[in-house]
Coordinates of C-alpha atoms in Angstrom, one line a residue:
M1 CA 23.0 21.1 17.7
N2 CA 23.1 18.8 21.2
K3 CA 26.4 16.4 22.7
D4 CA 24.4 13.5 21.4
F5 CA 24.6 14.5 18.0
T6 CA 28.2 15.2 18.4
Q7 CA 28.6 11.7 18.7
K8 CA 28.0 9.9 15.9
P9 CA 27.9 11.2 11.7
I10 CA 24.5 12.4 10.7
A11 CA 23.4 10.4 7.3
A12 CA 20.8 11.4 4.9
L13 CA 19.8 8.2 2.8
F14 CA 17.8 8.9 -0.2
D15 CA 15.7 6.9 -2.1
L16 CA 16.6 8.0 -6.2
D17 CA 13.3 7.1 -8.1
G18 CA 10.5 10.1 -6.8
V19 CA 13.2 11.2 -4.0
I20 CA 15.5 12.5 -6.1
L21 CA 14.3 11.8 -9.5
D22 CA 11.1 12.9 -10.7
T23 CA 10.4 9.5 -12.5
E24 CA 8.0 7.3 -10.9
S25 CA 4.9 8.8 -12.6
Q26 CA 6.9 6.8 -15.9
Y27 CA 7.8 3.7 -13.7
S28 CA 3.8 3.4 -13.1
V29 CA 2.8 3.4 -16.7
F30 CA 5.9 0.8 -17.5
W31 CA 4.8 -1.6 -14.6
D32 CA 0.9 -1.4 -15.1
S33 CA 1.4 -2.6 -18.5
M34 CA 3.6 -5.1 -17.3
G35 CA 1.0 -6.0 -14.5
E36 CA -1.7 -6.4 -17.0
K37 CA 0.4 -7.7 -20.3
Y38 CA 1.7 -10.4 -18.0
L39 CA -0.2 -10.8 -14.2
G40 CA -4.1 -10.1 -16.2
K41 CA -4.0 -7.3 -13.6
A42 CA -5.1 -3.5 -13.9
N43 CA -3.1 -0.6 -12.2
S44 CA -0.3 -3.2 -10.9
G45 CA 2.0 -0.1 -10.7
T46 CA 2.1 0.8 -7.3
A47 CA 2.3 -3.0 -6.0
L48 CA 5.4 -3.9 -8.1
K49 CA 7.4 -0.2 -7.3
G50 CA 9.8 0.2 -4.6
M51 CA 11.4 -3.2 -4.5
S52 CA 14.3 -4.7 -6.3
L53 CA 13.8 -6.3 -9.4
T54 CA 15.1 -9.9 -8.2
Y55 CA 12.2 -9.4 -5.2
I56 CA 9.7 -8.8 -8.1
Y57 CA 10.3 -11.5 -9.9
E58 CA 10.3 -13.7 -7.5
V59 CA 7.7 -12.7 -5.8
F60 CA 4.9 -11.9 -8.6
F61 CA 6.6 -13.7 -12.0
G62 CA 7.2 -16.7 -10.2
N63 CA 10.9 -16.4 -12.1
D64 CA 9.6 -17.2 -15.2
K65 CA 12.5 -17.0 -16.8
K66 CA 10.6 -16.4 -20.5
I67 CA 8.9 -13.8 -18.5
T68 CA 11.0 -12.3 -16.8
D69 CA 13.4 -12.2 -19.7
E70 CA 11.0 -10.5 -22.0
I71 CA 10.6 -7.6 -18.7
T72 CA 14.3 -7.2 -18.4
K73 CA 14.8 -6.7 -22.0
A74 CA 11.4 -4.1 -22.3
L75 CA 12.8 -2.5 -18.9
N76 CA 16.5 -1.8 -20.4
K77 CA 14.6 -0.1 -23.5
F78 CA 12.6 1.9 -21.0
E79 CA 14.8 3.4 -19.1
A80 CA 17.7 4.1 -21.3
E81 CA 14.8 6.2 -23.2
M82 CA 12.7 7.6 -19.9
Q83 CA 13.9 11.4 -18.4
M84 CA 15.2 11.8 -15.6
E85 CA 14.7 15.5 -14.1
Y86 CA 15.3 15.9 -10.6
I87 CA 12.7 16.6 -8.1
A88 CA 12.0 20.0 -7.3
G89 CA 14.7 21.8 -4.9
A90 CA 16.6 18.0 -4.4
R91 CA 20.4 18.6 -5.5
Q92 CA 20.3 21.8 -3.6
F93 CA 18.8 20.1 -0.6
V94 CA 21.8 17.6 -0.8
E95 CA 25.0 20.3 -1.5
S96 CA 23.3 22.2 1.0
L97 CA 23.7 18.7 3.8
K98 CA 26.9 18.8 2.3
E99 CA 28.5 21.6 3.5
R100 CA 26.7 21.2 7.0
D101 CA 29.2 17.7 7.0
I102 CA 26.3 15.6 6.8
K103 CA 27.0 12.0 5.1
C104 CA 24.6 11.5 2.3
A105 CA 24.5 8.1 0.4
V106 CA 21.5 7.3 -2.2
V107 CA 19.8 3.8 -1.4
T108 CA 17.5 2.2 -4.0
S109 CA 16.0 -0.9 -4.7
S110 CA 17.3 -0.3 -8.6
N111 CA 20.2 -2.4 -9.6
R112 CA 23.4 -1.2 -11.5
P113 CA 22.1 -1.7 -15.2
K114 CA 19.8 0.9 -13.8
M115 CA 22.2 3.4 -12.5
Q116 CA 24.5 3.7 -15.5
S117 CA 21.4 4.9 -17.8
V118 CA 21.0 7.5 -14.7
Y119 CA 24.6 8.4 -15.2
E120 CA 24.5 8.6 -18.5
Q121 CA 22.0 11.5 -18.0
H122 CA 23.5 12.9 -14.8
P123 CA 27.3 12.3 -14.7
E124 CA 27.6 14.7 -11.3
L125 CA 25.1 12.4 -9.3
P126 CA 28.1 10.0 -7.8
H127 CA 30.0 12.7 -6.9
L128 CA 27.0 14.6 -5.0
F129 CA 26.3 11.9 -2.6
D130 CA 29.4 10.0 -0.8
C131 CA 28.0 6.4 -1.5
I132 CA 25.3 4.7 -3.9
L133 CA 24.1 1.8 -2.6
T134 CA 21.6 -0.2 -5.1
A135 CA 20.2 -3.4 -5.0
E136 CA 22.7 -6.0 -5.0
L137 CA 24.0 -5.0 -2.0
F138 CA 21.1 -6.4 -0.1
T139 CA 19.7 -9.6 1.2
R140 CA 16.5 -8.4 1.3
S141 CA 14.4 -6.1 -0.3
K142 CA 12.0 -2.7 1.1
P143 CA 10.2 -2.9 3.2
N144 CA 12.6 -5.0 4.9
P145 CA 15.3 -2.4 6.6
D146 CA 18.3 -4.3 5.4
C147 CA 19.3 -1.3 2.7
Y148 CA 18.9 1.3 5.5
Q149 CA 20.2 -0.4 8.0
L150 CA 23.5 -0.6 5.9
G151 CA 23.5 2.4 5.0
A152 CA 23.5 3.4 8.5
T153 CA 26.3 0.7 9.4
I154 CA 28.5 2.5 6.2
F155 CA 28.3 5.7 7.5
A156 CA 29.7 4.3 11.3
T157 CA 26.6 5.4 13.0
D158 CA 22.8 3.9 14.2
E159 CA 19.2 5.4 13.6
K160 CA 18.7 7.5 15.9
H161 CA 21.3 9.6 13.8
S162 CA 20.1 9.0 10.5
Y163 CA 17.1 10.5 8.1
V164 CA 15.0 8.3 5.4
F165 CA 13.7 9.8 2.5
E166 CA 11.3 8.1 0.6
D167 CA 8.2 8.3 -1.6
S168 CA 7.6 4.9 -1.9
I169 CA 4.5 2.7 0.5
N170 CA 7.6 -0.4 0.4
G171 CA 10.4 2.6 1.0
L172 CA 8.5 4.3 3.8
K173 CA 7.6 0.7 5.4
A174 CA 11.7 0.2 5.2
G175 CA 12.9 3.5 6.7
H176 CA 9.9 2.6 9.6
A177 CA 11.3 -0.4 10.3
A178 CA 14.8 0.7 10.6
K179 CA 13.7 2.9 13.4
M180 CA 14.8 5.9 11.0
K181 CA 13.2 9.3 11.2
V182 CA 11.4 9.1 7.8
V183 CA 10.7 12.1 5.6
G184 CA 8.1 11.2 3.3
L185 CA 7.5 12.6 -0.2
S186 CA 4.2 13.1 -1.5
T187 CA 5.5 12.7 -4.9
T188 CA 4.1 9.7 -5.7
N189 CA 1.9 8.5 -3.4
S190 CA -1.2 11.2 -1.7
R191 CA 0.0 13.1 2.1
E192 CA -2.9 10.6 3.3
L193 CA -1.0 7.5 2.3
V194 CA 2.0 8.4 2.9
A195 CA 1.6 10.1 6.6
P196 CA 1.3 6.7 8.7
Y197 CA 5.1 5.8 8.0
S198 CA 6.6 9.4 8.0
T199 CA 7.5 11.9 10.6
I200 CA 6.9 14.6 8.4
V201 CA 5.5 15.0 5.0
I202 CA 7.0 17.4 2.3
P203 CA 5.6 17.4 -1.5
D204 CA 9.1 18.5 -2.5
F205 CA 12.9 19.8 -1.5
T206 CA 11.8 23.9 -2.3
S207 CA 11.0 24.6 1.3
F208 CA 12.8 22.1 3.3
T209 CA 15.9 23.1 4.5
V210 CA 18.7 21.2 6.8
N211 CA 17.4 23.1 10.3
D212 CA 14.1 21.5 9.7
L213 CA 15.5 18.5 9.3
L214 CA 17.7 18.0 12.4
A215 CA 14.5 19.7 14.5
L216 CA 12.7 16.5 13.6

């Protein structure tokens, strides 16, 4: 490791859905149905994912209280029942980072109520990461870089020492805008769509090591 890397902590900043947890295909079904029901548009899931709920409600649904209340009720029920399995190799990869004293955070557009559903299925998750940053902490949603910049600030480091792990286009754009090295996962979108915003593209974590990360 070069001298520069010894001066500041190294930070690994992970999106949650589609990166740590294999949930994005389920969210596609949900948001496709919401888009069709309230916007009259089919296949809206891709456009509606990867951003905070507050941003989605404001930009796509005009903060119509009747509609947003109905969506929130449906979303809470959906998230309480959805399956949240780990992306292949994700937990082991994070554990290997911690063994090398690399700081790890979840940086998600999900809010705290959603995270409570996650913790019910994965009570170990808060102990796996040094911190978990949720949508309530960011003024601007992805694709703005605020959330990842906050992650670097919390770990007292900078963009040169920070790595972003993302799968959604909005999340990838956020990491790119933060000027960090971006590991794109082709779990939600094709490699071709992910590649323009990524330093490297991987299908999952089964063949990706800490040394691979530091070599970027």
